[in-house]
XYZ file of C-alpha atoms in Angstrom:
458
model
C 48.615 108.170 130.286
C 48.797 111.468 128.707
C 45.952 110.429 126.437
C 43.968 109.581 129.384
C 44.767 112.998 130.927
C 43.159 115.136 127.852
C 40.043 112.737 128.188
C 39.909 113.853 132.178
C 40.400 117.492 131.203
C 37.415 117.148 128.445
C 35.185 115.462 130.717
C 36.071 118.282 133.475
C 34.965 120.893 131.208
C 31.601 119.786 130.112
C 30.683 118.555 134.083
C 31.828 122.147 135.499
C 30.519 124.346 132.654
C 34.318 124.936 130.980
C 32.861 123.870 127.309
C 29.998 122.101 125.728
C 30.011 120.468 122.408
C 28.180 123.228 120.279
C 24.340 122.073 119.729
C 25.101 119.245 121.734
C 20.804 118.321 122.101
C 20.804 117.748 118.355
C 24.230 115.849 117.777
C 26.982 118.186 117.845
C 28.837 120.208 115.386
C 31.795 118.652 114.513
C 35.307 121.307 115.576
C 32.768 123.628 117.220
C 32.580 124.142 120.623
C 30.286 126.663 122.956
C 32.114 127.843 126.236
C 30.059 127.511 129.439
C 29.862 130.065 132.647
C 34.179 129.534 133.743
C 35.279 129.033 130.086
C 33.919 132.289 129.371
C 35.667 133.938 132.468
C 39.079 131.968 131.677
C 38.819 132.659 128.136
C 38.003 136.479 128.698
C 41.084 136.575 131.760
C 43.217 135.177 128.937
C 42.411 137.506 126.370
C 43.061 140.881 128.915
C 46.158 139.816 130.240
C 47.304 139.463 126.353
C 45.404 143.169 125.646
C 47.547 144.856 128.780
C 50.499 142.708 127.840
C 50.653 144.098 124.213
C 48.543 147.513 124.111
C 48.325 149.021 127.927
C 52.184 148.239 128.773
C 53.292 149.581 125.275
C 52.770 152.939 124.467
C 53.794 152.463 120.294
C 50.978 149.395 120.316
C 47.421 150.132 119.690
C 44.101 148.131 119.678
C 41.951 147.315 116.716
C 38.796 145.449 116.171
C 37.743 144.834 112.273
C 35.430 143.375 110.966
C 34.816 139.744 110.353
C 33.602 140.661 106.879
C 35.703 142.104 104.368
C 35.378 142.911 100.706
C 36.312 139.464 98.928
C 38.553 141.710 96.691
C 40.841 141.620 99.909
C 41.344 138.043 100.142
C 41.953 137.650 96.489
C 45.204 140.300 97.096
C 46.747 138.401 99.967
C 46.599 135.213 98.100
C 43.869 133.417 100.193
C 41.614 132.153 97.199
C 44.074 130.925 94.903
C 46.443 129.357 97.614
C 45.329 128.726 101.443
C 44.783 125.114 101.580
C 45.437 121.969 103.029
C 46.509 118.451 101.463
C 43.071 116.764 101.315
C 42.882 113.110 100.431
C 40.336 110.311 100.828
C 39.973 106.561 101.949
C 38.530 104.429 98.585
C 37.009 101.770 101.218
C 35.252 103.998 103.666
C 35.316 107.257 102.291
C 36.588 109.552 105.070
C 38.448 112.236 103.713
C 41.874 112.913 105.860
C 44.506 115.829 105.861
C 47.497 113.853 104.555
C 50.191 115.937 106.863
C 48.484 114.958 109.761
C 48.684 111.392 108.269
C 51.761 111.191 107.255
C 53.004 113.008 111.087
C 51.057 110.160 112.852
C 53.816 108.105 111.562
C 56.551 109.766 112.206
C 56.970 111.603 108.583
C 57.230 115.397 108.801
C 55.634 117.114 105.721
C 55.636 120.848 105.602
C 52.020 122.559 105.041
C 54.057 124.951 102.297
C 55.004 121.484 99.972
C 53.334 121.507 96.927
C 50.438 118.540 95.919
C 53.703 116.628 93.832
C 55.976 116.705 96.760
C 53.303 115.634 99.664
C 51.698 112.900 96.762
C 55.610 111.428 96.295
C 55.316 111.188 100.320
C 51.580 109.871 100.048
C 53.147 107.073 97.735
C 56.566 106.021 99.248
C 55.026 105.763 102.856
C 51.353 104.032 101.787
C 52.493 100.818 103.079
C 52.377 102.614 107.019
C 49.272 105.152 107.002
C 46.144 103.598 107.944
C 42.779 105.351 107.846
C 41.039 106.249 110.786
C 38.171 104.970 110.624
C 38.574 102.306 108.887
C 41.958 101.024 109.440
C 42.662 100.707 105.593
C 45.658 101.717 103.584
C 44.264 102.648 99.818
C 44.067 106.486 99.504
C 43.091 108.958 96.562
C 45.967 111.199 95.402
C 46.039 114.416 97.389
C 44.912 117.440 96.225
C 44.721 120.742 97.090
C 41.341 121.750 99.802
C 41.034 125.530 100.478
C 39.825 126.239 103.889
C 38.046 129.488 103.363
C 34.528 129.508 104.141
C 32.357 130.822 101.695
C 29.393 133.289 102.219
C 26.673 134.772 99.969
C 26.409 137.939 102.012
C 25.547 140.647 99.709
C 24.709 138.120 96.933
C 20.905 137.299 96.336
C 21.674 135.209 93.676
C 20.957 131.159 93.769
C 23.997 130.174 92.656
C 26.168 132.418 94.836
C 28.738 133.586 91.739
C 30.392 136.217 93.919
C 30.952 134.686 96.998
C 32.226 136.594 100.456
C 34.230 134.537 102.989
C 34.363 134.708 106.082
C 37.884 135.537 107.182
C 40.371 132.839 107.930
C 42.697 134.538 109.799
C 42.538 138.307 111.495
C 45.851 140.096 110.659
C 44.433 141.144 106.728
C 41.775 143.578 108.814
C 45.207 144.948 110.373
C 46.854 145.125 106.828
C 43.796 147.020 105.213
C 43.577 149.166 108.379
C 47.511 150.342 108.350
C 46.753 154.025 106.519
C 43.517 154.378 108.507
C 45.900 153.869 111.573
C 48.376 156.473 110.119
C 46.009 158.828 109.131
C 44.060 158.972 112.821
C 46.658 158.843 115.104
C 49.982 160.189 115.446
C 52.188 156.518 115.669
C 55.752 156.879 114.232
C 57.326 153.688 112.850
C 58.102 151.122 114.853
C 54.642 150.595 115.666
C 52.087 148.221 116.427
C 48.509 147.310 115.774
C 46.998 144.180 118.276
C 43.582 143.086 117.559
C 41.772 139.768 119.025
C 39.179 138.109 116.713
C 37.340 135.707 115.728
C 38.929 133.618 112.521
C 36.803 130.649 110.674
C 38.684 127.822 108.609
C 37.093 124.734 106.885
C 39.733 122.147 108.516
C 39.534 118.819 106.719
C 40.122 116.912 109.949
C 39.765 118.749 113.464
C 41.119 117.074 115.903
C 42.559 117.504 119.689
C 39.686 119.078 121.241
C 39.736 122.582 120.847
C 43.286 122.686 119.360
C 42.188 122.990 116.545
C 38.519 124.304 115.554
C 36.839 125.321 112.433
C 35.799 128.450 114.423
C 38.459 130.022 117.048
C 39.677 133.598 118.003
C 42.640 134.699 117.553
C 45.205 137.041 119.379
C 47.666 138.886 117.265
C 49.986 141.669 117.103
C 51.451 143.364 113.612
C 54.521 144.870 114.035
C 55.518 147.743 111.642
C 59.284 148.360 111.270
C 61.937 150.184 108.943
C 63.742 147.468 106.333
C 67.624 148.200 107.849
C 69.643 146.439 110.330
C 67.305 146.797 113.384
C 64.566 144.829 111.851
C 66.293 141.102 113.146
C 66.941 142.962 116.602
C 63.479 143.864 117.009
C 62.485 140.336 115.793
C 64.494 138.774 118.587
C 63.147 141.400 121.069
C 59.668 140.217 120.159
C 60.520 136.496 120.587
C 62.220 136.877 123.737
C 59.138 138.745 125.373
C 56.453 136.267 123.663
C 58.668 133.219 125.721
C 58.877 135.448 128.860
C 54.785 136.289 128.300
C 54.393 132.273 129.123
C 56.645 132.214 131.822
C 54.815 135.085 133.603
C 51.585 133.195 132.905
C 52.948 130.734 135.473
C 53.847 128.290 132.811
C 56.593 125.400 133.286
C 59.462 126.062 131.222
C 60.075 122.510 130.348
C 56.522 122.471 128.297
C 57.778 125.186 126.043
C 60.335 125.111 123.363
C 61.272 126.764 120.281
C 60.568 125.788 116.313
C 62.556 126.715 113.702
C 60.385 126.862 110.204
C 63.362 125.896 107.729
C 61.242 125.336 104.461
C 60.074 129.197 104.401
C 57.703 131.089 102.128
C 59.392 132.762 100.213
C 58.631 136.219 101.305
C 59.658 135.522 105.174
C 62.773 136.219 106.844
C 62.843 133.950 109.898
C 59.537 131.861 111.798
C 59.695 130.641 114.744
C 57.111 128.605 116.646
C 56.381 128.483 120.044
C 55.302 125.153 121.286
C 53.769 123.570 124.172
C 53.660 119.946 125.796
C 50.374 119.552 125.333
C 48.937 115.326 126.141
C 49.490 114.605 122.492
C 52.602 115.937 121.930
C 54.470 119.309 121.716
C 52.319 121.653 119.016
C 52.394 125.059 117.795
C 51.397 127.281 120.643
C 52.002 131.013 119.085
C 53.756 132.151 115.745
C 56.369 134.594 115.637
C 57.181 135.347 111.825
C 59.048 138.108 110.246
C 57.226 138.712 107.257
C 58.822 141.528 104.878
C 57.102 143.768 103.251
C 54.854 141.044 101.423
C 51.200 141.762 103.249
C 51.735 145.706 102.533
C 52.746 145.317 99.063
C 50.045 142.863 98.042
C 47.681 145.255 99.474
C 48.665 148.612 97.815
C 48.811 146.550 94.546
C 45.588 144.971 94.971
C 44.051 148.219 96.037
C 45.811 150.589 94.231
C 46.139 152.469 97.495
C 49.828 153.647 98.316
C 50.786 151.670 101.661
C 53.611 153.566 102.516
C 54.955 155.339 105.539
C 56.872 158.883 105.200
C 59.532 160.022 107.355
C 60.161 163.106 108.862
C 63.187 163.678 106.468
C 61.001 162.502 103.480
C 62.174 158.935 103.044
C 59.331 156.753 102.368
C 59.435 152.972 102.487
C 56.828 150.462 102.513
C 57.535 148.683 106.410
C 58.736 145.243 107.229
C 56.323 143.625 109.349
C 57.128 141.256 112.421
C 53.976 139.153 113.307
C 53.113 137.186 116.719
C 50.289 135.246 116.793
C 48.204 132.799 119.125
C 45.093 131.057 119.432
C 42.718 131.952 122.312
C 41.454 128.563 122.134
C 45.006 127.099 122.160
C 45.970 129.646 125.342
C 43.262 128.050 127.135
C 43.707 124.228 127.015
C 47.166 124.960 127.674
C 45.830 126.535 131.023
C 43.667 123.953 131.771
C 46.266 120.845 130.982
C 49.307 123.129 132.816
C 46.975 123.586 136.467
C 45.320 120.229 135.990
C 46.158 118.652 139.009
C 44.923 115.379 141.063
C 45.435 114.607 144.641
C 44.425 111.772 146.800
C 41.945 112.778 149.745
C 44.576 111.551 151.724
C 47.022 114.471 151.136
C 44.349 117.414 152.207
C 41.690 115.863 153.703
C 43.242 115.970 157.117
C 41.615 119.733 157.694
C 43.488 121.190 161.361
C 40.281 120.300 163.281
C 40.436 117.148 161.686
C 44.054 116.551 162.513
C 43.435 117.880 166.822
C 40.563 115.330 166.785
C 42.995 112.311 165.469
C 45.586 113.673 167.463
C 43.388 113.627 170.678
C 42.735 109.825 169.554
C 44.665 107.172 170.947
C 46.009 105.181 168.034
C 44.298 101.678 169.611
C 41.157 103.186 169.530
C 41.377 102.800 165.433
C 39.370 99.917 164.988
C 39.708 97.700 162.132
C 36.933 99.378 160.181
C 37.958 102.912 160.649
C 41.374 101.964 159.260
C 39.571 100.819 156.244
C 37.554 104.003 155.945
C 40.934 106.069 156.074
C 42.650 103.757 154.054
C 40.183 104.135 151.326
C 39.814 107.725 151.374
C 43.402 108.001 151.028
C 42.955 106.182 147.586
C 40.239 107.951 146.253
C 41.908 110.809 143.951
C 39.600 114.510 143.554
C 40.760 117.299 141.168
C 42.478 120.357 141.280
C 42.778 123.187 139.007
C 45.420 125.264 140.178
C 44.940 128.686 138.380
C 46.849 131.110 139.113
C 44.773 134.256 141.053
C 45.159 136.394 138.053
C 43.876 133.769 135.261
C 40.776 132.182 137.964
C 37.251 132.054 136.422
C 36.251 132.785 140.088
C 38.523 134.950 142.519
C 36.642 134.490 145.698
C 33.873 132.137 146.691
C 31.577 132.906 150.084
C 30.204 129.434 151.963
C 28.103 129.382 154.989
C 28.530 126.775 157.531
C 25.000 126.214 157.614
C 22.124 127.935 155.913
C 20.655 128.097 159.366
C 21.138 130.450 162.316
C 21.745 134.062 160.509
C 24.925 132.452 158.569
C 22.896 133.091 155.561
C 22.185 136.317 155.732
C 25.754 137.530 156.953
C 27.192 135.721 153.639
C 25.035 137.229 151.388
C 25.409 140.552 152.936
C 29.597 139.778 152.215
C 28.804 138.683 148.523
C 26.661 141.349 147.737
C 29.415 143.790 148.671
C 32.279 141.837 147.794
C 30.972 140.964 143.975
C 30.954 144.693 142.868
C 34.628 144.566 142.777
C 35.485 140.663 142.031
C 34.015 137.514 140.462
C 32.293 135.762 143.408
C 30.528 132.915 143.508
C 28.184 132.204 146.347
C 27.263 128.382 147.389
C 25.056 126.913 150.536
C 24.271 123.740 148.706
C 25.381 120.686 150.334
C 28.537 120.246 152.710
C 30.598 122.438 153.490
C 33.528 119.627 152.358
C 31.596 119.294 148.881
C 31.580 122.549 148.251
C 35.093 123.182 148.809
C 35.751 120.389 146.417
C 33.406 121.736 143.830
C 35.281 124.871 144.209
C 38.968 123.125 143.998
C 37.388 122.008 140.682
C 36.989 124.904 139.218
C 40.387 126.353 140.190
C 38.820 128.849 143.119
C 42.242 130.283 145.023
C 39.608 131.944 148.153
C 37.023 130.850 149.913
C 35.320 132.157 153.070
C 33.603 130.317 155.360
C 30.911 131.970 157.242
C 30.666 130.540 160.898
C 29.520 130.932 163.846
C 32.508 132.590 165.207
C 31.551 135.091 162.951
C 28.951 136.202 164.503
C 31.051 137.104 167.498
């Protein structure tokens, strides 16, 4: 059932213009995505309510926006070339290579991303007998090895052979890192601080899977928090998770599809990690990452730079700062949206509209012939969609209908969107009746609509 609900949700989105499959007229791409006229609008509500959540409603918070390029020199400091990878392992019958913790987690064996290519092949070996491959159903796999998911560019090289490759960055908080005595330098933040940037992030996933849960191109929404290393630092680590769980709350989401993850096999540079995570149709999954992180990111930096990444206080202490990181997916934020509002009615609960209602009312209940009972009857079994957005996260606030595109109506409504649309997101729509296009509306999780009628005229 819950299967069949993320199938309804992805079929929603490409019929109302929520997302296409990116280059859909020449295959697809497979993990990409392209998001239509209301996923850009939900996508871009998501990301300001997250920007005034973090930056506007906290004055020791400030915005950033680096650059997706960065010299390669930058990724070789935080340890991305040498070690951000994924178990990669592949099917001797078929071919189809597999990531072997999502394998081994479709059958009910947990394997931490941080276990090294001994400890997830000892897995791989004792639990062969139960993993079958995807596509072809077969249980014979190649040991695992180690797959690094940064994707490689030749910017800057004009060499065939590409010998000094650039990546593209696979996550957004090193732009933060680099940026921390640019930050210090410019403005006049005292420690604890924080820097919030939302980005785009690129990763060569082995196996994308779960719609746009996870993509080999996504945005992400995160917030580096810069503290002093004394007894504070855990206080202000459980400040930060309590407002990231209240943050979803607010958003109008159900507690009971949120709970907390406790990472117990840590690197070994974190303090705590916790995981949010949401009851999405497959399961409950990593919705946002809070981590306290030490002074690891800062220190890898200054040594790989040979820039001192220190801050100074007033008194002359100087320390390098513990860092406390949240982090979420934009694309994760919004099929959470979408699967939390998805709703489906029968016609039967709100297609009795008042005038509808006063006429059957009026209607003595002999007069309901035979086949009239069958046309109600069957209306009430037919089933339409609702997205229930909340007013705040709606791709469109306010939609203006005309009765009838006869009579004046027209003009009146466009004269009403034309002034209404300079201060919200309006859609305007005379195509077809007036019940379809208050259904097409419902679809697309519209809270307003007027209805230009004659009475209006009056």
């Amino acid at each position: 059932m819950e299967s069949n609900k993320l199938n309804k949700i992805i079929s929603l989105c490409k019929r109302r213009g929520f997302i296409y499959p990116s280059s859909e007229i020449y295959g697809g791409f497979s993990a990409i995505y392209d998001y239509g006229p209301y996923g850009v609008e939900l996508k871009n509500n998501i990301k300001k309510i997250w920007h005034k959540e973090m930056v506007q409603k906290n004055e020791n918070i400030i915005g950033l926006d680096s650059a997706i390029f960065m010299n390669p020199k930058v990724w070789e400091a935080s340890g991305h070339v040498k070690g951000f990878s994924d178990p990669l392992s592949e099917c001797k019958n078929c071919h189809t290579r597999v990531r072997v913790d999502h394998l081994l987690e479709e059958v009910g064996i947990f394997a931490d991303e941080k276990m090294t290519e001994k400890e997830i092949n000892e897995l791989l070996e004792e639990n062969k007998d139960k993993l079958k491959c995807p596509k072809c159903g077969k249980n014979d796999f190649t040991k695992a090895k180690s797959f690094n998911l940064l994707v490689k560019s030749n910017l800057g090289d004009f060499t065939e052979k590409n010998e000094n490759p650039s990546y593209l960055r696979g996550e957004t908080c090193q732009g933060i890192y680099v940026n921390f005595k640019n930050i210090l330098d410019s403005t006049r933040q005292k420690i604890p601080f924080g820097i919030a940037q939302i980005g785009k992030a690129f990763r060569n996933e082995i196996t994308a899977r779960q719609f746009i849960f996870r993509t080999r191109e996504f945005e992400q929404m995160e917030m580096q928090y810069f503290v002093k290393p004394d007894e504070n630092e855990m206080k202000e680590y459980e400040n930060w998770k309590e407002k990231r769980w209240n943050y979803y709350l607010n958003l109008g989401i159900k507690e009971e599809n949120l709970k907390w993850h406790k990472h117990e096999n840590l690197v070994f540079y974190a303090k705590e990690a916790y995981d949010i995570e949401y009851n999405f149709p497959f399961g409950f999954k990593e919705l946002e990452g809070i981590h306290a992180r030490s002074d690891y990111d800062l220190n890898c930096h200054s040594k790989g730079s040979e820039v001192k990444l220190k801050y100074k206080e007033s008194d002359g202490e100087e320390y390098t700062p513990h860092i406390i990181e949240t982090s979420t997916g934009v694309g994760r934020n919004v099929l959470m949206i979408l699967c939390e509002f998805y709703k489906e009615e029968s016609s039967g609960q709100r297609s009795l509209t008042s005038t509808n209602q006063r006429s059957l009312d009026n209607t003595n209940q002999q007069s309901l012939t035979s086949t009239n009972q069958k046309s109600l009857d069957n209306k009430q079994k037919e089933t339409r969609t609702v997205m229930q957005f909340p007013y705040e996260l709606a791709p469109i606030k306010l939609a203006i209908l005309p009765l009838v595109k006869k009579d004046g109506l027209s003009e009146i409504s466009r004269d009403i969107f034309n002034n209404i649309r300079e201060n919200f997101m309006c859609e305007y729509d005379e195509s077809g009746s007036i019940g379809k296009r208050y259904r097409r509306q419902d679809e697309i999780g519209t809270p307003y609509c007027i209805t230009i009628d004659y009475q209006t005229k009056e």
